[in-house]
Amino acid sequence: MKLWGGRFTKPTNELVDEYTASISFDQKLAQYDIQGSLAHVEMLAKCAIIPEADAETIKHGLEVVAQKIEAGEAELTQANEDIHMNVEKLLIDEIGAVGGKLHTGRSRNDQIALDMRLYLRDAVVSLVELVSKLQEALQQQAKQNLDTILPGYTHLQRAQPVLFAHHMMAYVSMFERDADRLIDSFKRINRSPLGAGALAGTTFPIDRHYVAEKLNFDGVVENSLDAVSDRDFVVEFLSNASLLIMHMSRLSEELVQWSSAEFNFIELDDAFCTGSSMMPQKKNPDVAELVRGKTGRVYGNLTAMLTTLKGLPIAYNKDMQEDKEGMFDTVETLKGALALFAPMIESMHVHKENMYQAVAEDFSNATDLADYLVNKDVPFREAHAVVGQVVLHCIEENQYLLDLTMEEFQQFSTSIEEDIYDVLSPKAVVNARDVVGGTAENRVEEQIHQAESRLSERHHWIQTHVDKVNVLKKN
Ligand code: ARG
């Protein structure tokens, strides 16, 4: 007999059971579900909706069920459809009919909305922590490479030299925005929908705020219809996750390029690469490639959720059961990727000499020759044309700017003098970009310094929120 079997005259078709059940995947929510039930039952007793003694029995029973599920000793069945009804069934098996009082004043509709929020806020705090570790790894590479110069690229053509530290810090900025977005989303996730009932509220004199406080929510979702039909927080998370993995994917692409023989700018540590079953010489950047590849499923989960919600009338619709697998998959995909990326970046070996060589054998200092002429009062457009001529000459002669003699320079412009050799050296070229956010060494140092101090503020946020989301583990 189903928990809701009262009005039915025959058993559910087996295929329907199989098709509509969510227990195969929503069992991931078990501990959050029980965490919510513990708070709910305490509230029922406090508001004198059920006797205190019954509440105690139920709480004890829920704890036993939690342990059994955790230990893999509980039997979760498809016949009981989802995690909510499985827990309730296990509870009744454990303590008898009194367990049936737990669901007073509650519906699975507000219960699932609650579980989703409890799960996601926990995941968001973990992800912020993992992103912070990745930022730290990038910052560490930046600090070790304040004197490492590589060509900066536009259109994947060598453009102007930059510090490798500057390049690393660009990613730090990207991941900082990702973490900030996750942190900002927390306040929208962290609201309690419980008490909305199926959709309209409940006839029992419940105290929604009491439950919200017990579970460390920042407040309740105001409108009961909205409380059970809102999945914006899932969409927002999937969107934030998409941006995050898009950044990881771009970094992956650079790691793949840089570790090729053609670039040979870095070598990823052996511990983070894999080999080929056929070609004994191969060392493949599989982790970076797989992160780049998994970007597809993360975007897919976002698109799927948006599409599922589009056109749903208020309030709960069974379609919304589709909110879970994509969210779990995205959380797990990102946790896996981030956990690998931080140590992979940290252990990455940087071939400083090869990067420098790529700068030396290049015309990425051409802008500086033009700027030099501008400083000698040559109009920029004219300077640009002169330098174009110089570059063309060099290409024909198989030379670079710094190979030219003073006489050769002067054939193109008499404004060029001895000091040009200092001006065109890669180090001078880099340090000439001495503007806020520029690649000059002192500016990059400034960036690192500021990023580090913002990150230490973030650690404070993480600390207070780890405690907030761990109601269960603490109690
Ligand atoms: N398993 C359902 C879900 O995940 C729980 C809510 C079901 N509510 C209902 N009235 N069928 O969405």
Coordinates of C-alpha atoms and ligand atoms in Angstrom, one line a residue:
M1 CA 0.0 0.0 0.0
K2 CA 1.4 3.4 -1.0
L3 CA 1.6 6.2 1.5
W4 CA -0.9 8.0 -0.8
G5 CA -2.8 4.9 -1.8
G6 CA -6.1 5.8 0.0
R7 CA -8.1 7.0 -3.0
F8 CA -6.8 4.4 -5.5
T9 CA -8.6 1.2 -6.4
K10 CA -5.7 -0.7 -8.0
P11 CA -1.9 -0.8 -7.9
T12 CA 0.2 1.5 -10.1
N13 CA 1.3 0.1 -13.4
E14 CA 4.9 -1.1 -12.9
L15 CA 6.3 1.0 -15.7
V16 CA 4.7 4.1 -14.2
D17 CA 6.4 3.3 -10.9
E18 CA 9.7 3.0 -12.7
Y19 CA 9.2 6.1 -14.8
T20 CA 8.0 8.4 -12.1
A21 CA 10.2 7.3 -9.2
S22 CA 13.1 9.6 -8.3
I23 CA 14.7 7.5 -5.5
S24 CA 17.5 6.3 -7.8
F25 CA 19.0 9.8 -7.8
D26 CA 17.3 11.9 -5.1
Q27 CA 18.8 9.5 -2.4
K28 CA 21.7 12.0 -2.6
L29 CA 19.4 14.3 -0.6
A30 CA 18.8 11.8 2.2
Q31 CA 20.8 13.6 4.9
Y32 CA 19.4 17.0 4.0
D33 CA 15.9 15.6 4.0
I34 CA 16.4 14.3 7.5
Q35 CA 18.0 17.5 8.6
G36 CA 14.9 19.4 7.4
S37 CA 12.6 16.8 9.1
L38 CA 14.3 17.2 12.4
A39 CA 13.8 21.0 12.4
H40 CA 10.2 20.5 11.2
V41 CA 9.3 18.1 14.0
E42 CA 10.8 20.3 16.7
M43 CA 8.6 23.1 15.4
L44 CA 5.5 20.9 15.5
A45 CA 6.1 20.2 19.2
K46 CA 7.0 23.8 20.0
C47 CA 3.8 25.0 18.4
A48 CA 1.9 22.2 20.3
I49 CA 0.7 20.7 17.0
I50 CA 2.0 17.3 18.2
P51 CA 2.9 16.2 21.7
E52 CA 6.5 16.7 22.9
A53 CA 6.9 13.0 23.6
D54 CA 5.9 12.1 20.0
A55 CA 8.4 14.6 18.7
E56 CA 11.1 13.0 20.8
T57 CA 10.3 9.6 19.5
I58 CA 10.3 10.8 15.9
K59 CA 13.6 12.7 16.3
H60 CA 15.2 9.6 17.7
G61 CA 13.8 7.5 14.9
L62 CA 15.0 10.0 12.3
E63 CA 18.5 9.8 13.7
V64 CA 18.5 6.0 13.5
V65 CA 17.2 6.2 9.9
A66 CA 20.0 8.7 9.1
Q67 CA 22.6 6.4 10.4
K68 CA 21.2 3.4 8.6
I69 CA 21.1 5.2 5.3
E70 CA 24.6 6.6 5.9
A71 CA 25.8 3.0 6.6
G72 CA 24.1 1.7 3.5
E73 CA 21.9 -0.5 5.8
A74 CA 18.5 1.0 4.8
E75 CA 16.6 -0.4 1.9
L76 CA 15.4 2.4 -0.4
T77 CA 12.7 1.2 -2.7
Q78 CA 11.2 2.3 -6.0
A79 CA 7.8 1.4 -4.6
N80 CA 8.3 4.3 -2.2
E81 CA 9.0 6.7 -5.1
D82 CA 11.3 9.3 -3.7
I83 CA 13.6 10.1 -0.8
H84 CA 10.9 11.8 1.2
M85 CA 8.5 8.8 1.2
N86 CA 11.4 6.3 1.7
V87 CA 12.5 8.2 4.8
E88 CA 9.0 8.3 6.1
K89 CA 8.5 4.6 5.5
L90 CA 11.8 3.7 7.2
L91 CA 10.8 5.9 10.1
I92 CA 7.4 4.2 10.6
D93 CA 9.1 0.8 10.3
E94 CA 11.5 2.0 13.1
I95 CA 9.1 3.6 15.5
G96 CA 5.6 2.6 14.4
A97 CA 2.5 4.6 13.5
V98 CA 3.6 7.7 15.5
G99 CA 6.1 8.3 12.6
G100 CA 3.1 9.2 10.5
K101 CA 2.8 12.5 12.5
L102 CA 6.0 13.8 11.0
H103 CA 4.4 14.9 7.7
T104 CA 1.8 17.1 9.5
G105 CA 1.6 20.6 8.0
R106 CA 4.0 19.7 5.3
S107 CA 3.9 18.5 1.6
R108 CA 6.6 16.9 -0.5
N109 CA 6.4 20.1 -2.6
D110 CA 7.8 22.3 0.1
Q111 CA 10.0 19.5 1.3
I112 CA 11.8 19.0 -2.0
A113 CA 12.3 22.7 -2.4
L114 CA 13.9 22.7 1.1
D115 CA 16.1 19.8 0.3
M116 CA 17.3 21.4 -2.9
R117 CA 18.3 24.5 -1.1
L118 CA 20.0 22.7 1.8
Y119 CA 22.0 20.6 -0.7
L120 CA 22.9 23.6 -2.9
R121 CA 24.0 26.0 -0.2
D122 CA 26.4 23.3 1.1
A123 CA 27.7 22.7 -2.4
V124 CA 28.2 26.4 -3.0
V125 CA 30.3 26.9 0.1
S126 CA 32.4 23.9 -0.9
L127 CA 32.8 25.2 -4.4
V128 CA 33.8 28.7 -3.2
E129 CA 36.5 27.0 -1.1
L130 CA 37.7 25.0 -4.1
V131 CA 37.8 28.0 -6.3
S132 CA 39.8 29.9 -3.7
K133 CA 42.4 27.1 -3.7
L134 CA 42.7 27.3 -7.4
Q135 CA 43.2 31.1 -7.1
E136 CA 45.9 30.5 -4.5
A137 CA 47.7 28.1 -6.9
L138 CA 47.6 30.6 -9.7
Q139 CA 48.8 33.4 -7.4
Q140 CA 51.7 31.2 -6.3
Q141 CA 52.7 30.6 -9.9
A142 CA 52.4 34.4 -10.4
K143 CA 54.7 35.1 -7.5
Q144 CA 57.3 32.6 -8.8
N145 CA 57.2 34.1 -12.3
L146 CA 57.5 37.8 -11.8
D147 CA 60.5 37.8 -14.0
T148 CA 59.2 35.4 -16.6
I149 CA 58.3 37.0 -19.9
L150 CA 56.3 35.4 -22.7
P151 CA 54.7 36.7 -25.8
G152 CA 51.2 38.0 -25.2
Y153 CA 48.9 37.0 -28.1
T154 CA 45.9 38.5 -29.9
H155 CA 44.3 36.4 -32.7
L156 CA 46.8 33.8 -31.4
Q157 CA 49.5 35.9 -33.1
R158 CA 52.4 37.2 -31.0
A159 CA 51.4 40.7 -30.0
Q160 CA 53.3 42.3 -27.1
P161 CA 55.4 40.6 -24.3
V162 CA 53.8 40.2 -20.9
L163 CA 54.8 38.7 -17.6
F164 CA 53.7 35.1 -17.1
A165 CA 52.6 36.4 -13.7
H166 CA 50.3 38.9 -15.4
H167 CA 48.8 36.1 -17.4
M168 CA 48.2 34.0 -14.3
M169 CA 46.6 36.9 -12.6
A170 CA 44.2 37.4 -15.4
Y171 CA 42.8 34.0 -14.5
V172 CA 42.8 34.9 -10.8
S173 CA 40.5 37.8 -11.8
M174 CA 38.2 35.5 -13.7
F175 CA 37.9 33.0 -10.9
E176 CA 37.5 35.8 -8.3
R177 CA 34.4 36.9 -10.2
D178 CA 33.2 33.3 -10.3
A179 CA 33.6 33.0 -6.5
D180 CA 31.9 36.3 -6.0
R181 CA 28.9 35.2 -8.1
L182 CA 28.6 32.0 -6.0
I183 CA 28.8 34.0 -2.8
D184 CA 26.2 36.5 -4.0
S185 CA 23.8 33.7 -5.0
F186 CA 24.0 32.3 -1.5
K187 CA 21.5 34.8 -0.1
R188 CA 18.9 33.8 -2.6
I189 CA 19.4 30.1 -2.0
N190 CA 19.4 30.4 1.7
R191 CA 15.7 31.0 2.3
S192 CA 13.3 28.5 3.8
P193 CA 10.4 27.4 1.7
L194 CA 9.1 25.1 4.4
G195 CA 5.5 25.9 5.6
A196 CA 4.3 26.6 2.0
G197 CA 2.7 23.2 2.2
A198 CA 1.6 21.9 -1.2
L199 CA 1.1 25.4 -2.5
A200 CA -1.2 27.5 -0.3
G201 CA 0.2 27.3 3.2
T202 CA -1.2 25.1 5.9
T203 CA -4.1 25.1 8.4
F204 CA -1.8 24.2 11.3
P205 CA -0.4 27.1 13.5
I206 CA 3.2 26.5 12.3
D207 CA 6.1 28.8 12.9
R208 CA 8.0 29.1 9.7
H209 CA 10.6 31.4 11.1
Y210 CA 11.5 29.0 13.9
V211 CA 12.2 26.3 11.3
A212 CA 14.2 28.7 9.2
E213 CA 16.3 29.7 12.2
K214 CA 16.9 26.1 13.2
L215 CA 18.3 25.4 9.8
N216 CA 20.4 28.6 9.7
F217 CA 18.4 30.1 6.9
D218 CA 18.6 33.9 6.4
G219 CA 14.8 34.1 6.2
V220 CA 11.7 32.4 4.6
V221 CA 10.5 32.5 1.0
E222 CA 7.6 35.0 1.4
N223 CA 5.0 33.6 -1.0
S224 CA 3.9 30.0 -0.6
L225 CA 3.2 29.6 -4.3
D226 CA 6.6 31.0 -5.2
A227 CA 8.2 28.9 -2.5
V228 CA 7.2 25.6 -4.1
S229 CA 7.5 26.6 -7.7
D230 CA 10.7 28.6 -7.7
R231 CA 13.8 26.9 -9.1
D232 CA 15.5 30.2 -10.0
F233 CA 18.3 29.4 -7.6
V234 CA 19.0 26.2 -9.5
V235 CA 19.2 28.0 -12.8
E236 CA 21.3 30.7 -11.3
F237 CA 23.7 28.1 -9.9
L238 CA 23.9 26.3 -13.2
S239 CA 24.6 29.6 -14.9
N240 CA 27.3 30.6 -12.4
A241 CA 28.8 27.1 -12.8
S242 CA 28.8 27.5 -16.6
L243 CA 30.9 30.7 -16.4
L244 CA 33.2 29.0 -14.0
I245 CA 33.9 26.0 -16.1
M246 CA 34.1 28.2 -19.2
H247 CA 37.0 29.9 -17.5
M248 CA 38.5 26.6 -16.6
S249 CA 38.1 25.5 -20.2
R250 CA 40.0 28.5 -21.5
L251 CA 42.8 27.8 -19.1
S252 CA 42.7 24.2 -20.2
E253 CA 43.1 25.2 -23.8
E254 CA 46.2 27.3 -22.9
L255 CA 47.7 24.4 -20.9
V256 CA 47.2 22.1 -23.8
Q257 CA 48.8 24.5 -26.2
W258 CA 51.6 25.4 -23.9
S259 CA 52.5 21.8 -23.2
S260 CA 52.7 20.9 -26.9
A261 CA 56.2 20.6 -28.6
E262 CA 55.3 23.6 -30.7
F263 CA 55.0 25.9 -27.7
N264 CA 57.0 24.0 -25.1
F265 CA 56.2 26.8 -22.5
I266 CA 55.3 24.5 -19.6
E267 CA 55.4 20.9 -18.5
L268 CA 52.6 19.5 -16.5
D269 CA 53.7 17.2 -13.7
D270 CA 53.7 13.5 -14.5
A271 CA 51.2 12.9 -11.7
F272 CA 48.6 14.9 -13.7
C273 CA 49.2 13.5 -17.2
T274 CA 48.5 10.1 -18.8
G275 CA 50.2 8.0 -21.5
S276 CA 49.2 6.4 -24.7
S277 CA 48.5 2.7 -25.0
M278 CA 50.3 2.6 -28.4
M279 CA 52.8 5.4 -28.5
P280 CA 55.4 5.0 -25.7
Q281 CA 56.7 8.6 -26.0
K282 CA 53.3 10.2 -25.3
K283 CA 52.5 12.3 -22.3
N284 CA 49.0 13.7 -22.6
P285 CA 47.3 16.6 -20.8
D286 CA 44.2 14.6 -20.3
V287 CA 42.9 16.4 -17.2
A288 CA 42.9 19.7 -19.0
E289 CA 41.3 18.2 -22.1
L290 CA 38.6 16.5 -20.0
V291 CA 37.7 19.7 -18.1
R292 CA 37.5 21.4 -21.5
G293 CA 35.3 18.5 -22.7
K294 CA 33.0 18.5 -19.6
T295 CA 32.2 22.1 -20.2
G296 CA 29.6 20.7 -22.7
R297 CA 27.6 18.9 -20.1
V298 CA 27.6 21.8 -17.6
Y299 CA 26.2 24.1 -20.3
G300 CA 23.8 21.3 -21.2
N301 CA 22.5 21.1 -17.6
L302 CA 21.8 24.9 -17.7
T303 CA 19.9 24.7 -21.0
A304 CA 17.9 21.6 -19.8
M305 CA 16.8 23.4 -16.6
L306 CA 15.8 26.6 -18.3
T307 CA 13.9 24.6 -20.9
T308 CA 12.2 22.4 -18.3
L309 CA 10.9 25.5 -16.4
K310 CA 9.8 27.4 -19.4
G311 CA 6.0 27.3 -19.6
L312 CA 5.4 25.7 -16.2
P313 CA 2.3 27.1 -14.5
I314 CA 2.6 28.0 -10.9
A315 CA 3.0 26.0 -8.6
Y316 CA 4.7 22.5 -8.4
N317 CA 4.6 20.4 -11.5
K318 CA 6.1 16.9 -11.8
D319 CA 8.4 18.3 -14.5
M320 CA 10.3 19.9 -11.7
Q321 CA 11.6 16.5 -10.6
E322 CA 14.0 17.0 -13.5
D323 CA 15.8 19.7 -11.5
K324 CA 18.0 17.2 -9.6
E325 CA 20.2 15.2 -11.9
G326 CA 21.6 18.1 -13.8
M327 CA 22.3 20.0 -10.6
F328 CA 24.1 17.0 -9.0
D329 CA 26.0 16.4 -12.1
T330 CA 27.2 20.0 -12.3
V331 CA 28.2 20.1 -8.7
E332 CA 30.1 16.9 -9.0
T333 CA 31.7 17.8 -12.3
L334 CA 33.0 21.1 -10.9
K335 CA 34.2 19.7 -7.6
G336 CA 36.2 17.1 -9.5
A337 CA 37.6 19.6 -12.0
L338 CA 38.6 22.1 -9.3
A339 CA 40.1 19.5 -7.0
L340 CA 42.5 18.5 -9.8
F341 CA 43.2 21.9 -11.2
A342 CA 44.7 23.5 -8.1
P343 CA 47.4 20.9 -7.6
M344 CA 48.0 20.6 -11.3
I345 CA 48.6 24.4 -11.6
E346 CA 50.7 24.4 -8.5
S347 CA 53.0 21.6 -9.7
M348 CA 53.2 22.9 -13.3
H349 CA 56.8 23.5 -14.4
V350 CA 57.3 26.7 -16.3
H351 CA 60.0 26.8 -19.0
K352 CA 61.1 30.4 -18.5
E353 CA 63.9 30.2 -21.1
N354 CA 61.6 28.9 -23.8
M355 CA 59.1 31.7 -23.2
Y356 CA 61.9 34.2 -23.2
Q357 CA 63.3 32.8 -26.5
A358 CA 59.8 33.1 -28.0
V359 CA 59.9 36.8 -27.1
A360 CA 63.4 37.4 -28.3
E361 CA 62.8 35.8 -31.7
D362 CA 59.9 38.0 -32.5
F363 CA 58.7 41.4 -33.3
S364 CA 56.5 41.9 -30.2
N365 CA 58.6 45.0 -29.4
A366 CA 57.6 46.7 -32.6
T367 CA 54.9 48.8 -30.8
D368 CA 57.7 50.1 -28.5
L369 CA 59.8 51.3 -31.5
A370 CA 56.7 53.2 -32.7
D371 CA 56.0 54.7 -29.3
Y372 CA 59.7 55.6 -29.1
L373 CA 59.4 57.6 -32.3
V374 CA 56.2 59.3 -31.0
N375 CA 58.2 60.4 -28.0
K376 CA 60.6 62.0 -30.4
D377 CA 57.7 64.0 -31.8
V378 CA 56.9 61.8 -34.9
P379 CA 53.1 61.5 -35.4
F380 CA 51.9 58.0 -34.4
R381 CA 50.5 57.2 -37.8
E382 CA 53.9 58.0 -39.5
A383 CA 55.8 56.1 -36.8
H384 CA 53.6 53.1 -37.4
A385 CA 54.4 53.2 -41.1
V386 CA 58.2 53.6 -40.4
V387 CA 58.2 50.6 -38.1
G388 CA 56.3 48.6 -40.6
Q389 CA 59.1 49.2 -43.1
V390 CA 61.7 48.3 -40.5
V391 CA 59.9 45.0 -39.7
L392 CA 59.7 44.2 -43.5
H393 CA 63.4 44.8 -43.9
C394 CA 64.1 42.5 -40.9
I395 CA 62.0 39.7 -42.3
E396 CA 63.8 40.0 -45.6
E397 CA 67.2 39.9 -43.9
N398 CA 66.1 37.2 -41.4
Q399 CA 66.8 39.5 -38.5
Y400 CA 64.9 40.9 -35.4
L401 CA 64.8 44.6 -34.3
L402 CA 67.6 44.2 -31.8
D403 CA 69.9 42.7 -34.5
L404 CA 69.9 46.0 -36.5
T405 CA 72.9 48.3 -36.3
M406 CA 72.6 52.0 -35.6
E407 CA 73.2 52.8 -39.3
E408 CA 70.4 50.4 -40.4
F409 CA 68.0 52.0 -37.9
Q410 CA 68.9 55.5 -39.2
Q411 CA 68.1 54.6 -42.8
F412 CA 64.5 54.4 -41.6
S413 CA 64.5 57.4 -39.2
T414 CA 67.1 59.7 -38.1
S415 CA 65.1 60.1 -34.8
I416 CA 66.4 56.7 -33.7
E417 CA 69.4 56.9 -31.4
E418 CA 71.6 54.6 -29.3
D419 CA 69.2 54.4 -26.4
I420 CA 66.8 52.3 -28.7
Y421 CA 68.6 49.1 -27.7
D422 CA 67.6 49.5 -24.0
V423 CA 64.0 50.5 -25.0
L424 CA 63.5 47.4 -27.1
S425 CA 64.8 44.8 -24.6
P426 CA 61.9 42.5 -23.5
K427 CA 62.3 43.5 -19.9
A428 CA 62.1 47.2 -20.8
V429 CA 59.1 46.6 -23.1
V430 CA 57.3 44.9 -20.2
N431 CA 58.2 47.4 -17.6
A432 CA 57.2 50.3 -19.9
R433 CA 53.5 49.3 -19.4
D434 CA 53.5 51.0 -16.0
V435 CA 49.8 51.8 -15.7
V436 CA 47.2 50.5 -13.4
G437 CA 46.5 46.9 -14.5
G438 CA 49.5 46.9 -16.9
T439 CA 52.1 44.2 -17.2
A440 CA 55.0 46.2 -15.6
E441 CA 56.5 44.2 -12.8
N442 CA 55.6 46.6 -10.0
R443 CA 52.0 46.8 -11.3
V444 CA 51.7 43.0 -11.4
E445 CA 53.1 42.9 -7.8
E446 CA 50.4 45.4 -6.8
Q447 CA 47.7 43.2 -8.4
I448 CA 49.0 40.1 -6.6
H449 CA 49.0 42.0 -3.3
Q450 CA 45.5 43.2 -3.7
A451 CA 44.1 39.9 -4.8
E452 CA 45.7 38.2 -1.8
S453 CA 44.1 40.6 0.6
R454 CA 40.7 40.1 -1.0
L455 CA 41.2 36.3 -0.8
S456 CA 41.9 36.5 2.9
E457 CA 38.6 38.3 3.4
R458 CA 37.0 35.5 1.5
H459 CA 38.4 32.9 3.9
H460 CA 36.4 34.6 6.6
W461 CA 33.2 34.2 4.6
I462 CA 34.1 30.6 4.0
Q463 CA 34.7 29.9 7.7
T464 CA 31.4 31.5 8.9
H465 CA 29.4 29.8 6.1
V466 CA 30.9 26.3 6.5
D467 CA 29.5 26.4 10.0
K468 CA 26.1 27.7 8.8
V469 CA 25.5 24.9 6.2
N470 CA 26.7 22.1 8.5
V471 CA 23.7 22.1 10.8
L472 CA 23.4 18.4 10.6
K473 CA 27.1 17.5 11.0
K474 CA 27.2 19.8 14.1
N475 CA 24.0 18.6 15.8
Ligands
ARG1 N1 10.0 13.5 -6.0 C1 9.5 14.8 -6.2 C2 10.5 15.7 -6.8 O1 11.6 15.4 -6.8 C3 9.1 15.4 -4.9 C4 7.9 16.3 -4.9 C5 6.8 15.5 -5.4 N2 5.5 16.0 -5.1 C6 4.4 15.5 -5.5 N3 3.3 16.0 -5.2 N4 4.4 14.5 -6.4 O2 10.1 16.7 -7.4

